[in-house]
XYZ file of C-alpha atoms in Angstrom:
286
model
C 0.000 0.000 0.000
C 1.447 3.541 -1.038
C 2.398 5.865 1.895
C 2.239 9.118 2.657
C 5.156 11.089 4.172
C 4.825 15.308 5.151
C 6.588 15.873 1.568
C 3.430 14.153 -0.434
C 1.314 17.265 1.374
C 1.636 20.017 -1.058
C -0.400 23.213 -1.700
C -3.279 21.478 -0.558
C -3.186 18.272 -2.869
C -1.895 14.854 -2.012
C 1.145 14.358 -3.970
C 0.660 11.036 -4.854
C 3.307 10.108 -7.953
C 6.744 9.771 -5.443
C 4.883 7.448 -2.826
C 6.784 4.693 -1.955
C 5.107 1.216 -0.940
C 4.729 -0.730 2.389
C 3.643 -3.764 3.617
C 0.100 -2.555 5.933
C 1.075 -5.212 8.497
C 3.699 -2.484 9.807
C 1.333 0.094 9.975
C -1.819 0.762 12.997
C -4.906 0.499 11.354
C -5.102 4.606 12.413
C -2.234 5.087 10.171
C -4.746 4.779 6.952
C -5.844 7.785 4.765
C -9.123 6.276 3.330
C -11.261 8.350 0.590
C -12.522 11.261 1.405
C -10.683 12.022 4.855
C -8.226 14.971 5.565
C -5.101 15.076 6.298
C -2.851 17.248 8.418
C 1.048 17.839 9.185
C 2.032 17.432 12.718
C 6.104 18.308 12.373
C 8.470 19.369 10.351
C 6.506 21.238 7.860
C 3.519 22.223 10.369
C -0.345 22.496 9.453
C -0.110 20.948 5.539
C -3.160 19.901 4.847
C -4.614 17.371 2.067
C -7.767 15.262 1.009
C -8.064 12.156 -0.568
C -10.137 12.873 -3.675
C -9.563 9.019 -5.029
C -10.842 5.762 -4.760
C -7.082 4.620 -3.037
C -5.925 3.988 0.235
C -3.273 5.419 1.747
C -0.708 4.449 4.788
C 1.295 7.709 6.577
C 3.918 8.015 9.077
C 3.539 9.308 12.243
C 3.835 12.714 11.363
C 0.559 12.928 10.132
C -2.879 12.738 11.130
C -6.103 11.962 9.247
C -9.998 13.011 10.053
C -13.064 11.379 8.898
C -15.469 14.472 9.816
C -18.603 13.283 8.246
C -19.393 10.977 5.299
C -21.515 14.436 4.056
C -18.809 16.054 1.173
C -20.074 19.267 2.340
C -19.248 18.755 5.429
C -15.482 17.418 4.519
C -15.147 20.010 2.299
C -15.785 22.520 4.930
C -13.161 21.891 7.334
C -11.008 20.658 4.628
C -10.944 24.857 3.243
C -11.347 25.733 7.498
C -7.915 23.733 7.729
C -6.547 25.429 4.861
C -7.343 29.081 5.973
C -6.710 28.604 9.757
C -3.463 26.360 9.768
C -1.541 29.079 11.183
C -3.899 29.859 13.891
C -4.003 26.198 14.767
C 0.117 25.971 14.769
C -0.063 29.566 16.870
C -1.815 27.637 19.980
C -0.703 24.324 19.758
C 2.709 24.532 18.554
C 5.159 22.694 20.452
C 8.855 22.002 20.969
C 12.232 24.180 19.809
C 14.252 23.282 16.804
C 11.669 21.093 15.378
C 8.058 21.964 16.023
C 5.347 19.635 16.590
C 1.878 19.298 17.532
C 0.628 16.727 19.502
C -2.291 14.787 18.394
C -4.348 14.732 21.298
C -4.114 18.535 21.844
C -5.386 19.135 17.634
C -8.018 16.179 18.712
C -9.280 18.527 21.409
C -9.298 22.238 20.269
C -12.342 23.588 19.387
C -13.884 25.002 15.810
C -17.475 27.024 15.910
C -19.782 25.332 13.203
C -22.071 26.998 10.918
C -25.197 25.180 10.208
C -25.169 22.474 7.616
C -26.969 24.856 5.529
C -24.659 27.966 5.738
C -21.440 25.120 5.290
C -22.893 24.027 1.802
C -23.057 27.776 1.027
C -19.330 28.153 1.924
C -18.394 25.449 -0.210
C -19.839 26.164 -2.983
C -18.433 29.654 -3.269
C -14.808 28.158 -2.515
C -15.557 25.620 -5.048
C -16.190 28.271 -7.602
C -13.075 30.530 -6.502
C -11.029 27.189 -6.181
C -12.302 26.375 -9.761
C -11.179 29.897 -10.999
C -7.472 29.254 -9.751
C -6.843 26.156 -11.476
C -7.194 23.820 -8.343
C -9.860 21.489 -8.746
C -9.211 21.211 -12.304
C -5.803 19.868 -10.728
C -7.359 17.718 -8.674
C -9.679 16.339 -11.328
C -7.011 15.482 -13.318
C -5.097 13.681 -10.135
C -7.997 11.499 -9.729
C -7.990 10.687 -13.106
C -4.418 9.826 -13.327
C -4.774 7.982 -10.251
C -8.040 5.883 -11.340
C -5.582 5.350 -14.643
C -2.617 3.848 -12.569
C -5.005 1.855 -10.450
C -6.577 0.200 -13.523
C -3.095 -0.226 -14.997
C -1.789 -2.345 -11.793
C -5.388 -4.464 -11.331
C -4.557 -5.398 -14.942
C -0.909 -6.265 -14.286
C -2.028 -8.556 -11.304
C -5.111 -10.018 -12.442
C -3.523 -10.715 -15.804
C -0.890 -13.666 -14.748
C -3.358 -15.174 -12.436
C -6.062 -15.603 -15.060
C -3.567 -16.996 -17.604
C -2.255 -19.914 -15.320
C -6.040 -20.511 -14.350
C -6.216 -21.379 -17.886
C -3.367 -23.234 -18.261
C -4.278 -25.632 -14.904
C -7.240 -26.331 -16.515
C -5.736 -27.845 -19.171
C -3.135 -29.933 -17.728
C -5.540 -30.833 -15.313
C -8.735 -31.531 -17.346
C -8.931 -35.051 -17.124
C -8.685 -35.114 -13.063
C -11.486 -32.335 -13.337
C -13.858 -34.110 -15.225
C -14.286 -36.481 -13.542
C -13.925 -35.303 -9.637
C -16.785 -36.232 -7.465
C -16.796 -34.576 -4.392
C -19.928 -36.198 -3.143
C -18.470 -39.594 -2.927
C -15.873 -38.324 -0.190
C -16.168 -37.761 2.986
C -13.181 -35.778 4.289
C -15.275 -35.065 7.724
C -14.691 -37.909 8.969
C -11.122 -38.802 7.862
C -9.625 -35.436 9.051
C -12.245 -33.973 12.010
C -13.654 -31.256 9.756
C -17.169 -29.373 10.262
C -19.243 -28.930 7.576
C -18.156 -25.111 6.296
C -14.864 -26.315 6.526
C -15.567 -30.018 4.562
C -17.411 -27.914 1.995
C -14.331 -25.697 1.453
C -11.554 -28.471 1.430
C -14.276 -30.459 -1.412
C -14.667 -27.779 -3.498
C -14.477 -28.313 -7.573
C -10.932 -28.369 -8.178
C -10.814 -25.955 -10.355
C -11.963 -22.899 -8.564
C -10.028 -20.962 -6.275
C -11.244 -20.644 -2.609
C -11.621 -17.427 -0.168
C -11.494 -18.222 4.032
C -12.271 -15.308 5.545
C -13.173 -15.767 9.050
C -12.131 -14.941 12.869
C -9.469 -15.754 14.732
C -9.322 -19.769 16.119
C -12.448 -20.487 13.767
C -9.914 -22.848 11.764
C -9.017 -20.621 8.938
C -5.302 -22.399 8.541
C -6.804 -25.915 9.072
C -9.100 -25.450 6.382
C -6.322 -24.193 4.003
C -3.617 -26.832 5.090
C -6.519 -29.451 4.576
C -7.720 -27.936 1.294
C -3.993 -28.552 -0.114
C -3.700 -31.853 0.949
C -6.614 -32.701 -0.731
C -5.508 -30.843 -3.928
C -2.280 -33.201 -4.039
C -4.340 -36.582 -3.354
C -6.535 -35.501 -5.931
C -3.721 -35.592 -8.212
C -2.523 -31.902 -8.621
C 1.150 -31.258 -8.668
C 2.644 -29.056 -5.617
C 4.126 -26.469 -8.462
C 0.779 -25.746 -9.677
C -0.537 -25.101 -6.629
C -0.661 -21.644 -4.927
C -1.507 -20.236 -1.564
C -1.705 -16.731 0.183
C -2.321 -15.178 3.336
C -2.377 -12.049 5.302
C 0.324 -12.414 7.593
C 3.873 -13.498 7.811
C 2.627 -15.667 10.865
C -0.189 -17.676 9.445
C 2.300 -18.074 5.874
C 4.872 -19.648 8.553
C 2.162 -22.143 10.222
C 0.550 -22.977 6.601
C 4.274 -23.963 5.686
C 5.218 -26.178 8.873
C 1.861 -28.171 8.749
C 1.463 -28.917 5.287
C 5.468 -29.918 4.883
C 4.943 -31.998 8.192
C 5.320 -35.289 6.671
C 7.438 -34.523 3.415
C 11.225 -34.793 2.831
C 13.187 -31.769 2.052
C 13.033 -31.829 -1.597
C 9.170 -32.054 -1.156
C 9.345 -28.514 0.863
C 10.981 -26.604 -1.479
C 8.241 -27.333 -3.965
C 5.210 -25.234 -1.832
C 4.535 -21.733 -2.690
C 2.565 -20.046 0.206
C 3.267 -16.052 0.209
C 1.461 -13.347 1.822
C -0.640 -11.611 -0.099
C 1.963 -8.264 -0.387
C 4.690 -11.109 -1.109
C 2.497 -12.557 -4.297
C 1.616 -9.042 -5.514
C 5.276 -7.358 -5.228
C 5.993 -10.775 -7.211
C 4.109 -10.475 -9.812
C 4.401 -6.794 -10.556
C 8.503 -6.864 -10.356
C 8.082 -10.281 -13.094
C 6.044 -8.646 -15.144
């Protein structure tokens, strides 16, 4: 996921073409810049502010802080241009520490801004809009969001791409064990203690991928380890089988389980990634 450092805050845009990429795992869950929020230097270069006018989202350091005011536009909008116009007001009263200034989050969380009505806000707006307009701005930010939308499209392709292709290809090689794979006449909940969401995911046709999303100790990695033991009895070659998961953790137990009972050069043959692993894969390949 790209993320956002103090320099990609610039004139009031998110400057989004010299982001650099990170694995989410590293990052709180606080430390994401979804669409539509705001977002506002806390050091260094004090009271920047930004919004995220595209569909993407966004990871920042530390140095930065992001609002969700409303999911009203108006609303957004509104403290978005209050931000803007007030920044040094804000950095006047808050502004700590010597040689490099900061602002603490939990002072910005607390200080106080006098609303208009909802009414009176959408009036605002719209007159910035217009003035905004005028100056070139949201023309600029059109034509970010654009540009964005454009790169977006270009890496979906790039990923999706690959993964349909060797789809195709498996069901070639692999026709014959396809056609005729009965998963009625098995009965995997006895043989290996599985409930019946979990038999139903370990028997399913053989050539469709599978999802597991579920909660934590509702047997996401047994179903998966299960799943790719059936895959081999059924007759499918380790190489041509792929899995992924979230975290390096899980990736590490999916590994040790399934290679439980195999000799070395067995092991080397299992591709489990994470899913940032898979992706960075593919797009440095290709």
């Amino acid at each position: 996921m790209p993320v956002l450092k103090v320099s990609n805050i610039q004139d009031g845009k998110i400057i989004i073409d010299k982001t650099e990429l990170c694995n989410f795992e590293n990052f709180s869950i606080e430390n994401t810049l979804n669409p539509g929020e705001v977002i506002f230097t806390l050091s260094g270069s004090l009271g920047k502010v930004g919004i995220n006018l595209t569909s993407q989202k966004f990871l920042f350091t530390t140095d930065l802080i992001a609002f969700d005011f409303n999911k009203l536009l108006s609303i957004t909008l509104y403290m978005y241009y209050y931000l803007l116009n007030y920044s040094k007001e804000i950095i006047h009263k808050l502004k700590k520490g010597g040689i490099i200034p900061h602002i603490y989050k939990s002072d910005l969380k607390k200080f106080k801004i006098k609303l208009p009505s909802l009414e009176i806000q959408e009036e605002i707006v719209e007159m910035l809009d217009k003035f905004s307009s005028k100056l070139g701005v949201v023309d600029i930010l059109k034509k970010e969001f654009k540009l964005r939308r454009q790169q977006y499209e270009y890496y979906r392709r790039l990923l999706v791409s690959p993964v349909d292709y060797l789809n195709k290809k498996f069901k070639e090689n692999y026709k014959e064990i396809i056609d005729i794979y009965d998963r009625k006449s098995l009965n995997l909940s006895v043989k290996r203690n599985l409930n019946e969401q979990q038999e139903q995911a370990v028997e399913f046709s053989l050539d469709k991928d599978i999802l597991i999303i579920a909660g934590a100790g509702t047997g996401k990695t047994k179903t998966l380890v299960e799943r790719y033991k059936h895959l081999i009895e059924s007759g499918i070659a380790k190489q041509d089988i792929l899995v992924t998961t979230f975290t390096r953790q899980a990736k590490r137990e999916i590994e040790e389980r399934i290679s439980e009972d195999m000799v070395e050069r067995e092991k080397r043959e299992i591709e489990v990634y994470t899913n940032h692993q898979f992706c960075r894969n593919i797009i440095l390949d290709y």
